[in-house]
JSON list of C-alpha atoms in Angstrom, two decimals:
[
{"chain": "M", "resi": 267, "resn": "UNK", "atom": "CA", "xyz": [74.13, -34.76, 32.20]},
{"chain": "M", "resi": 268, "resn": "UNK", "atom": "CA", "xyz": [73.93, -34.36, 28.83]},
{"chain": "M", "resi": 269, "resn": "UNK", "atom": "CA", "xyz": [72.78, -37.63, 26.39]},
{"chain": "M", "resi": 270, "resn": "UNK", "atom": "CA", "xyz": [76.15, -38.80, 24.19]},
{"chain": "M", "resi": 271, "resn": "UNK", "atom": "CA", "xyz": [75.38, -38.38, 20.62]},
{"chain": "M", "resi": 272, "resn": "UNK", "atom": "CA", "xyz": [77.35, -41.37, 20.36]},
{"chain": "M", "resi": 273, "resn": "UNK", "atom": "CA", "xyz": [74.84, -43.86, 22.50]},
{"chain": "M", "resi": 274, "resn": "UNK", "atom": "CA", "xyz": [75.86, -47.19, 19.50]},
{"chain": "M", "resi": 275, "resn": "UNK", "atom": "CA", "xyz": [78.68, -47.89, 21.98]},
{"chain": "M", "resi": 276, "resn": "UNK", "atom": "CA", "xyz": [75.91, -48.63, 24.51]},
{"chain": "M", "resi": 277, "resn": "UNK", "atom": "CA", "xyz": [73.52, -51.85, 23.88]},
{"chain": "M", "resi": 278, "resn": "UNK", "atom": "CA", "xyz": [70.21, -50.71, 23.36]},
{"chain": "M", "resi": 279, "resn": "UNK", "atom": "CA", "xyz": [69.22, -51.82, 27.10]},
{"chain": "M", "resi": 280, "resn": "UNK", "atom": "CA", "xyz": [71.90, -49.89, 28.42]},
{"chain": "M", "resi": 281, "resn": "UNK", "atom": "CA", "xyz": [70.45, -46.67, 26.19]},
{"chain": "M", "resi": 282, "resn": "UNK", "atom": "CA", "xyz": [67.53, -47.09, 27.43]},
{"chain": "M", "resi": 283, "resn": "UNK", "atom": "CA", "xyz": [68.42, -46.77, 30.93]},
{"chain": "M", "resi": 284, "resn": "UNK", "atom": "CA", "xyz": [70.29, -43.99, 30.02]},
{"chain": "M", "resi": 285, "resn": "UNK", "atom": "CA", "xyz": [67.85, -42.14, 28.74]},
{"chain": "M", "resi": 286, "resn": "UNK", "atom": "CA", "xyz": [65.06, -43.01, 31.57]},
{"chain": "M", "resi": 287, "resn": "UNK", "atom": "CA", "xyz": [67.55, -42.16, 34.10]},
{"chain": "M", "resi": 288, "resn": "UNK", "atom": "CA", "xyz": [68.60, -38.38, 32.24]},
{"chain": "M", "resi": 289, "resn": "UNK", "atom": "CA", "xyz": [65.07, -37.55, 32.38]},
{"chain": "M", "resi": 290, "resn": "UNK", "atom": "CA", "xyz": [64.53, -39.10, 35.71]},
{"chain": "M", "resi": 291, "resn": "UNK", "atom": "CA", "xyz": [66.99, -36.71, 37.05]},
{"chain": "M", "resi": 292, "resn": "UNK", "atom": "CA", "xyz": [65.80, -33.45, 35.21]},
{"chain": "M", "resi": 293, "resn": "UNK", "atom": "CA", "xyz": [62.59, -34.58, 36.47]},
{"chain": "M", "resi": 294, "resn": "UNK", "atom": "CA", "xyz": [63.45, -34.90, 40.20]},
{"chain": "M", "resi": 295, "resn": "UNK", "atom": "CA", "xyz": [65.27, -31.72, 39.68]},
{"chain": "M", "resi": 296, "resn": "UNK", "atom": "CA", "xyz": [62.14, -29.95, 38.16]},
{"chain": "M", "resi": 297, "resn": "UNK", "atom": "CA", "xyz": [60.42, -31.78, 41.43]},
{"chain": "M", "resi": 298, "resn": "UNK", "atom": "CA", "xyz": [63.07, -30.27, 43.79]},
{"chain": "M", "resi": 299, "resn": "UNK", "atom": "CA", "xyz": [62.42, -26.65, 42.36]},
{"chain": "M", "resi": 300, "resn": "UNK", "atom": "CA", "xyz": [58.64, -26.79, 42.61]},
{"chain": "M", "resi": 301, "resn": "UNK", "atom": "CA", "xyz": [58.83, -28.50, 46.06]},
{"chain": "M", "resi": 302, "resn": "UNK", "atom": "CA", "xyz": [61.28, -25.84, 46.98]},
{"chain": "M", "resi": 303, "resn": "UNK", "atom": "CA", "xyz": [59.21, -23.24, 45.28]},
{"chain": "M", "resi": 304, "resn": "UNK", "atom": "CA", "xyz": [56.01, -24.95, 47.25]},
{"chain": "M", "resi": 305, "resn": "UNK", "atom": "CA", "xyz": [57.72, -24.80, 50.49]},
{"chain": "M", "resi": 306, "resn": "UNK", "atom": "CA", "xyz": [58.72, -21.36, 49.88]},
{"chain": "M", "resi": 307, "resn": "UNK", "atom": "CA", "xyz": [55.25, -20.42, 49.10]},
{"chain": "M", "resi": 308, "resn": "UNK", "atom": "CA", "xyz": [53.58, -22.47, 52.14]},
{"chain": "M", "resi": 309, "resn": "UNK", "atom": "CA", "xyz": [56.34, -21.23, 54.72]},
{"chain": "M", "resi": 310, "resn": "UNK", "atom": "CA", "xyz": [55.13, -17.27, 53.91]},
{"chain": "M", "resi": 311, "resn": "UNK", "atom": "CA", "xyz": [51.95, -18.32, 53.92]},
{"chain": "M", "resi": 312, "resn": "UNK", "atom": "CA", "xyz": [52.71, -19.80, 57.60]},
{"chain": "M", "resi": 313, "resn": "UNK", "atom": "CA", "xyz": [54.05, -16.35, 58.45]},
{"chain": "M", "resi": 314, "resn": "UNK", "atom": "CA", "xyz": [51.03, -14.53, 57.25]},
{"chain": "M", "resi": 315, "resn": "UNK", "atom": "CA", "xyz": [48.58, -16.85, 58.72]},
{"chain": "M", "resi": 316, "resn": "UNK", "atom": "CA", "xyz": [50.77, -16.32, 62.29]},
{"chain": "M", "resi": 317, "resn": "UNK", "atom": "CA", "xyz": [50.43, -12.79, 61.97]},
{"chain": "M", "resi": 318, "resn": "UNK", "atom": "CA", "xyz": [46.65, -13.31, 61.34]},
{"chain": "M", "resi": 319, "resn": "UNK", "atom": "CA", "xyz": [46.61, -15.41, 64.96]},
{"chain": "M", "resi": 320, "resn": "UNK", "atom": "CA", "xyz": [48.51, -12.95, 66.57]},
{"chain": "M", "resi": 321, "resn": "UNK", "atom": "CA", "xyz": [46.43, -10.38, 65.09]},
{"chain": "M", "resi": 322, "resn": "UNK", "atom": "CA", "xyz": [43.18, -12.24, 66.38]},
{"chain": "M", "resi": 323, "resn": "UNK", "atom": "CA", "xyz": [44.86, -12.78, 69.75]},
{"chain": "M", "resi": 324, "resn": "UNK", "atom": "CA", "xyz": [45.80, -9.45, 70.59]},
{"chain": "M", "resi": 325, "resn": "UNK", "atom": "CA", "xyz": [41.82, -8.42, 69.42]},
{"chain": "M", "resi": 326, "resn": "UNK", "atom": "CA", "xyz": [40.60, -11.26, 71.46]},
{"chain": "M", "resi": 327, "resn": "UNK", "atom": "CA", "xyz": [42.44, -9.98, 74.04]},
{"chain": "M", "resi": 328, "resn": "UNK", "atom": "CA", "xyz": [41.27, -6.18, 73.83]},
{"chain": "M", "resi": 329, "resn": "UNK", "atom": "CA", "xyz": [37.79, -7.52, 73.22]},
{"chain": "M", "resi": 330, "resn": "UNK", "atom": "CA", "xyz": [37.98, -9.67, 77.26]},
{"chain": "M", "resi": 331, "resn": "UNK", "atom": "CA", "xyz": [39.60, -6.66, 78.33]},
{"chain": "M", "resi": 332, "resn": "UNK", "atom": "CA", "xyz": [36.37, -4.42, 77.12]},
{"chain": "M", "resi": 333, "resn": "UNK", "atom": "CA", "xyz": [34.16, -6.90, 78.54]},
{"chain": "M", "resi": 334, "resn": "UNK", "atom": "CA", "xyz": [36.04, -6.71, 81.96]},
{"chain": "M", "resi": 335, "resn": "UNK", "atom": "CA", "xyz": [35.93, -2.64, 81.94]},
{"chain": "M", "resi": 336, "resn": "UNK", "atom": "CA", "xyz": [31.90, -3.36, 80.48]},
{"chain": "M", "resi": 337, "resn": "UNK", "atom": "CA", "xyz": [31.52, -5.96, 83.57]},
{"chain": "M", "resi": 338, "resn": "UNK", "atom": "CA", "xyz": [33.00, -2.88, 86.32]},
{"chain": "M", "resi": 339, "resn": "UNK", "atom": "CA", "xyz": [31.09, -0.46, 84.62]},
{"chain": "M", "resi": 340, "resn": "UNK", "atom": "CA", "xyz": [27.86, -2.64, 84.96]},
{"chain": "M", "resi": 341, "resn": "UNK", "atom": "CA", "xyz": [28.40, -3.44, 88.70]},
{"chain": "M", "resi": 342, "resn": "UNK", "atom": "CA", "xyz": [29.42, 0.11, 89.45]},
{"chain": "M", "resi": 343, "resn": "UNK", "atom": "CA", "xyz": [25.83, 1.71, 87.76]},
{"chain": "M", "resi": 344, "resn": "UNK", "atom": "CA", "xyz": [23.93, -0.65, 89.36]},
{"chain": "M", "resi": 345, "resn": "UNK", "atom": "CA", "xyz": [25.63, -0.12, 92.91]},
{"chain": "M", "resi": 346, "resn": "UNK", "atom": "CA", "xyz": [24.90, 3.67, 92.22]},
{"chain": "M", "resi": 347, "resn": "UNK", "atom": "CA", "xyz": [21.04, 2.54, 90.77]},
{"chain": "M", "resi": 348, "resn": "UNK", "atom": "CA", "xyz": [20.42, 1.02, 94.12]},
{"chain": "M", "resi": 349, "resn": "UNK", "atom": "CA", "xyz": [22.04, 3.94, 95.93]},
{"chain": "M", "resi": 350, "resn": "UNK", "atom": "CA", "xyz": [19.59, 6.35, 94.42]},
{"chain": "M", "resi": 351, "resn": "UNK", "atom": "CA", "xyz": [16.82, 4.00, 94.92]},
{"chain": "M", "resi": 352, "resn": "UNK", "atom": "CA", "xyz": [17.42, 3.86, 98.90]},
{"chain": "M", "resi": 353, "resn": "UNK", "atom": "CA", "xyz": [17.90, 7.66, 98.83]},
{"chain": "M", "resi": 354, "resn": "UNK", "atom": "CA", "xyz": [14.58, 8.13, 96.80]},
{"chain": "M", "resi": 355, "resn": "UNK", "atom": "CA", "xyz": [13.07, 5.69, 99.24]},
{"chain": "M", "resi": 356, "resn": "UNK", "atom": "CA", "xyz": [14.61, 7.21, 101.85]},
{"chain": "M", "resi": 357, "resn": "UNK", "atom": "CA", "xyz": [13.54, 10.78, 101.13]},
{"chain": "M", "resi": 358, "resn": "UNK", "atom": "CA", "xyz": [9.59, 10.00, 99.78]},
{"chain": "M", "resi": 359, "resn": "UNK", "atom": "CA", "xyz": [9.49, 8.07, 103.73]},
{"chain": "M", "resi": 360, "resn": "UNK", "atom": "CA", "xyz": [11.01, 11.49, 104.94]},
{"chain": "M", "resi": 361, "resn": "UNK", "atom": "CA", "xyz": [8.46, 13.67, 102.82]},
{"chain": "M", "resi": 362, "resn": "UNK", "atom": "CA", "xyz": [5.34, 11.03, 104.04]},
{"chain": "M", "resi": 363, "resn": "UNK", "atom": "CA", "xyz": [6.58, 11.21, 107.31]},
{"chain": "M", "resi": 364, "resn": "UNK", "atom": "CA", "xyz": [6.28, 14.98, 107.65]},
{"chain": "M", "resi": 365, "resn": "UNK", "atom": "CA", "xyz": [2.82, 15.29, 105.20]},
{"chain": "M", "resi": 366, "resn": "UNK", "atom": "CA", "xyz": [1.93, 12.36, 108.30]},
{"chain": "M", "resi": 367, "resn": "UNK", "atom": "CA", "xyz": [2.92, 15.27, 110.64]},
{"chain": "M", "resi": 368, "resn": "UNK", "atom": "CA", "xyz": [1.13, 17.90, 109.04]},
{"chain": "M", "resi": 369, "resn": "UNK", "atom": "CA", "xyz": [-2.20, 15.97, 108.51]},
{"chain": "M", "resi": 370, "resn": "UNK", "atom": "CA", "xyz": [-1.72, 15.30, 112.92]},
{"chain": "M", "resi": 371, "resn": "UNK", "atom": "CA", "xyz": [-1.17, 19.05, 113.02]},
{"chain": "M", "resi": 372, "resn": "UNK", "atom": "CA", "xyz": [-4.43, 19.98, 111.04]},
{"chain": "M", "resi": 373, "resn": "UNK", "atom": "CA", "xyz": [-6.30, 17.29, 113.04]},
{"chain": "M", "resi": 374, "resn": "UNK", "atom": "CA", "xyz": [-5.27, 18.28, 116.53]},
{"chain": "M", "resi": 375, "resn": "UNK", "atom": "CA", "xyz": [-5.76, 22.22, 115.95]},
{"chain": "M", "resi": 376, "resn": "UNK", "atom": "CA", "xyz": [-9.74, 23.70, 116.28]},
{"chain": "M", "resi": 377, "resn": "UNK", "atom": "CA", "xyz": [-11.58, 23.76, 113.47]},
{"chain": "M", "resi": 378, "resn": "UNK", "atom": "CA", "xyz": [-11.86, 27.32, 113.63]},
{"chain": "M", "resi": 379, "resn": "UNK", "atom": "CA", "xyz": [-7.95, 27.38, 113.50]},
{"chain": "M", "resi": 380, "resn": "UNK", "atom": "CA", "xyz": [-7.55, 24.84, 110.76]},
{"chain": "M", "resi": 381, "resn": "UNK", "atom": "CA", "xyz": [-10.04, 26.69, 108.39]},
{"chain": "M", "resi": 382, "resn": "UNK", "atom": "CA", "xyz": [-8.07, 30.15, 108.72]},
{"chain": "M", "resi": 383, "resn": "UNK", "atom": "CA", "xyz": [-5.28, 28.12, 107.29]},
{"chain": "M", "resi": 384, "resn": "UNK", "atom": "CA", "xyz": [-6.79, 26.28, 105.05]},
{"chain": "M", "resi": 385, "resn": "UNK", "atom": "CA", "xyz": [-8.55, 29.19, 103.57]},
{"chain": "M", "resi": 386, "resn": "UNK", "atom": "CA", "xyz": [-4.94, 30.11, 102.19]},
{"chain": "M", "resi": 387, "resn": "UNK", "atom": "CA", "xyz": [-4.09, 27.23, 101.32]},
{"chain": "M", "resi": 388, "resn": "UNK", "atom": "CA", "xyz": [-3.20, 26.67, 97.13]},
{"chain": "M", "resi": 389, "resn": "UNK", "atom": "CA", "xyz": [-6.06, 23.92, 95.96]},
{"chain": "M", "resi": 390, "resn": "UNK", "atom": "CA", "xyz": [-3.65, 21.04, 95.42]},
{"chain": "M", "resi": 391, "resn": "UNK", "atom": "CA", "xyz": [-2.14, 21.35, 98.95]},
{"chain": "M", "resi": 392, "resn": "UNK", "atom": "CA", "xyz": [-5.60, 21.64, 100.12]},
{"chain": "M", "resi": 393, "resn": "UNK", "atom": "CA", "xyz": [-6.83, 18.79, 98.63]},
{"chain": "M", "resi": 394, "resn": "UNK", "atom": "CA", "xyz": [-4.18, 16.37, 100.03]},
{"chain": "M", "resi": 395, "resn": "UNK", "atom": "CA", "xyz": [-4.54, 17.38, 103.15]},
{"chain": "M", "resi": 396, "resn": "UNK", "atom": "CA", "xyz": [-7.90, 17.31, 103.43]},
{"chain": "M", "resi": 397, "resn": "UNK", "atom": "CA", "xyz": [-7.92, 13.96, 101.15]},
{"chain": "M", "resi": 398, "resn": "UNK", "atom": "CA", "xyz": [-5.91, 12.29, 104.79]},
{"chain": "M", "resi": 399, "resn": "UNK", "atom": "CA", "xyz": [-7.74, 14.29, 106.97]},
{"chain": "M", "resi": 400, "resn": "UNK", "atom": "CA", "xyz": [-10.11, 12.09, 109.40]},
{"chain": "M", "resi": 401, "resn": "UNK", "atom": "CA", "xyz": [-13.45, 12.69, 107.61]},
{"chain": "M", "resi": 402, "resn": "UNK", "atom": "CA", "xyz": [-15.26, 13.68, 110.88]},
{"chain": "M", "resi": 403, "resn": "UNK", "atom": "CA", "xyz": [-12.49, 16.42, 111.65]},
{"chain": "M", "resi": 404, "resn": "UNK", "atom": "CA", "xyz": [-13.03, 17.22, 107.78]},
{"chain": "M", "resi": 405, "resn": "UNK", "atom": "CA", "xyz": [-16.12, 17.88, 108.45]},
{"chain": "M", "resi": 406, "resn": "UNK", "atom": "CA", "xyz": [-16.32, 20.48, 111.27]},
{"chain": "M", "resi": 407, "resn": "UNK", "atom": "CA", "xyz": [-13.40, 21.95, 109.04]},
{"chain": "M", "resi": 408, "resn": "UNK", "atom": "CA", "xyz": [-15.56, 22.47, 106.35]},
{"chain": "M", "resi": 409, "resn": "UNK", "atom": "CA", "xyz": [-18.29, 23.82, 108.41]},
{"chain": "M", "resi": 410, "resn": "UNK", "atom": "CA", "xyz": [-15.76, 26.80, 109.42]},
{"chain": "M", "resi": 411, "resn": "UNK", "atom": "CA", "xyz": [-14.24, 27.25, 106.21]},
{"chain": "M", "resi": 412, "resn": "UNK", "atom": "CA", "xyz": [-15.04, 30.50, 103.46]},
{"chain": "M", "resi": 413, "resn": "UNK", "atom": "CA", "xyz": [-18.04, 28.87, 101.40]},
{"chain": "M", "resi": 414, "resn": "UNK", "atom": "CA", "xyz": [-15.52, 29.75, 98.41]},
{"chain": "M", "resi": 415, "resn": "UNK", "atom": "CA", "xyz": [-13.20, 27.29, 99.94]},
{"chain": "M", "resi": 416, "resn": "UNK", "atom": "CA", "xyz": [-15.26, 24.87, 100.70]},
{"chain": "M", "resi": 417, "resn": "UNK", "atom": "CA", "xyz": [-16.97, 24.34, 97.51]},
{"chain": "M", "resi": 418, "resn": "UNK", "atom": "CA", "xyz": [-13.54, 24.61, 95.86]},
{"chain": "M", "resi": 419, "resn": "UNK", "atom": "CA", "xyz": [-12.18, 21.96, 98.07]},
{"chain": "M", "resi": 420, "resn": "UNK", "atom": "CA", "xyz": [-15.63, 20.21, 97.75]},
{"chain": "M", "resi": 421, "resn": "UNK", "atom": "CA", "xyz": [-15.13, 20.08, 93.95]},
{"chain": "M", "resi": 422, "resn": "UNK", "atom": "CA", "xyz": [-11.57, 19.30, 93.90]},
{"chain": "M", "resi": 423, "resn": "UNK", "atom": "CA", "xyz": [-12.27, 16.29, 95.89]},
{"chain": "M", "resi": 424, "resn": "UNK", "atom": "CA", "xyz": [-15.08, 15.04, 93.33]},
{"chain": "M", "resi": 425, "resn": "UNK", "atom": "CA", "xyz": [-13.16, 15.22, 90.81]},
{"chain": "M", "resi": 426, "resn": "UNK", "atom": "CA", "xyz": [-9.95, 13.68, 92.69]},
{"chain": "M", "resi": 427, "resn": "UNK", "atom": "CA", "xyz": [-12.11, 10.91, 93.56]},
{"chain": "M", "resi": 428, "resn": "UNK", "atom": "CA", "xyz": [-13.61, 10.05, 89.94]},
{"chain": "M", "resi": 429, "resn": "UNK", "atom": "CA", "xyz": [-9.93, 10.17, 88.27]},
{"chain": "M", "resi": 430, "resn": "UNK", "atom": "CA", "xyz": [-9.04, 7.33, 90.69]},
{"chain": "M", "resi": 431, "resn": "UNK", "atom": "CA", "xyz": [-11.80, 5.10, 90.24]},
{"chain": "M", "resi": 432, "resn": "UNK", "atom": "CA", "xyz": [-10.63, 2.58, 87.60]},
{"chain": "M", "resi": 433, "resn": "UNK", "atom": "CA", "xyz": [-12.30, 2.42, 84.35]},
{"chain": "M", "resi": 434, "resn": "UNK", "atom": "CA", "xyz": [-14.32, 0.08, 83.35]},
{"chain": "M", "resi": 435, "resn": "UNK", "atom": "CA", "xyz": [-13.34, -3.21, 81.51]},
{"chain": "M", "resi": 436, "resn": "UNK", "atom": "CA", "xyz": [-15.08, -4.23, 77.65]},
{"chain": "M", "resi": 437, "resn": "UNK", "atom": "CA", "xyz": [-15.91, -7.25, 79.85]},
{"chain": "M", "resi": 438, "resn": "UNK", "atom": "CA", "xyz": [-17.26, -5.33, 82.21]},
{"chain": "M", "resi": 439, "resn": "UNK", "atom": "CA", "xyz": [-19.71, -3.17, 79.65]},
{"chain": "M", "resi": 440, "resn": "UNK", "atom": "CA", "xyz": [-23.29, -4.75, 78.66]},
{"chain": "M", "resi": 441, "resn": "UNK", "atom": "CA", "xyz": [-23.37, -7.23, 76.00]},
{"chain": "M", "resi": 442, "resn": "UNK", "atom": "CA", "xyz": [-25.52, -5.91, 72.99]}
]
């Protein structure tokens, strides 16, 4: 409300309410707009920070989701890792079993027989089987075999044996 310019009909107590109570009111209704304004501001605010939750929600959710599929994916590689493992097992006992055979072969045939064979024999092959072979059956073996052979499979063995021997330790060497 506007102040009367005509406030002498008033006492100067009642003016002075008058006056406090005017600007009490334009105050309250300055108040009212910036609470309004306020609540306006705070209530999108709100919105946007419940679009940010649901925004992290849905992500959390994705992320568990990954995790789960991660999880499956784990299990299912490591079911498969100790499937191969059993068949690698499974075929190295197979391929020992019938080297086993082979070296019972070898050491039930004559010597006579065996060095034929072995005379044709690629080194490497050679070498293993002889490397299993009893030594005393390795022996008459080697007595029938081509000299060639023999000092081939003679050297191969040598040299078989020194690249397994461990080396030696720096504890092991002399102190100087």
């Amino acid at each position: 409300e506007p102040i009367p310019e005509d406030l002498g009909s008033f006492t100067d107590e009642a003016r002075k309410v008058f006056v406090e109570t005017t600007t009490a009111q334009e105050e309250v209704g300055g108040a009212r707009s910036a609470i309004d304004t306020l609540n306006t501001r705070l209530g999108e605010r709100r919105e946007q920070l419940d679009a940010r939750e649901r925004d992290i929600d849905l992500r959390e959710d994705l992320l568990r989701a990954a995790e789960v599929r991660i999880e499956e994916r784990i299990t299912e590689l490591r079911a498969l890792e100790s499937r191969i493992s059993g068949l690698i097992k499974q075929r190295d006992e197979e391929e020992a079993n019938r080297f086993q055979n082979l070296v019972t072969m070898y050491s039930a045939m004559k010597p006579k027989d065996a060095a034929r064979v072995f005379d044709g024999l690629d080194t490497a092959v050679l070498v293993e089987v002889a490397a299993a072979l009893d030594p005393r059956v390795m022996g008459e073996i080697m007595a029938a075999l081509n000299p060639e052979t023999a000092q081939r499979l003679t050297v191969s063995l040598m040299n078989r044996a020194i690249q397994s021997e461990t080396p030696l330790a720096i504890e092991d060497l002399p102190q100087i």
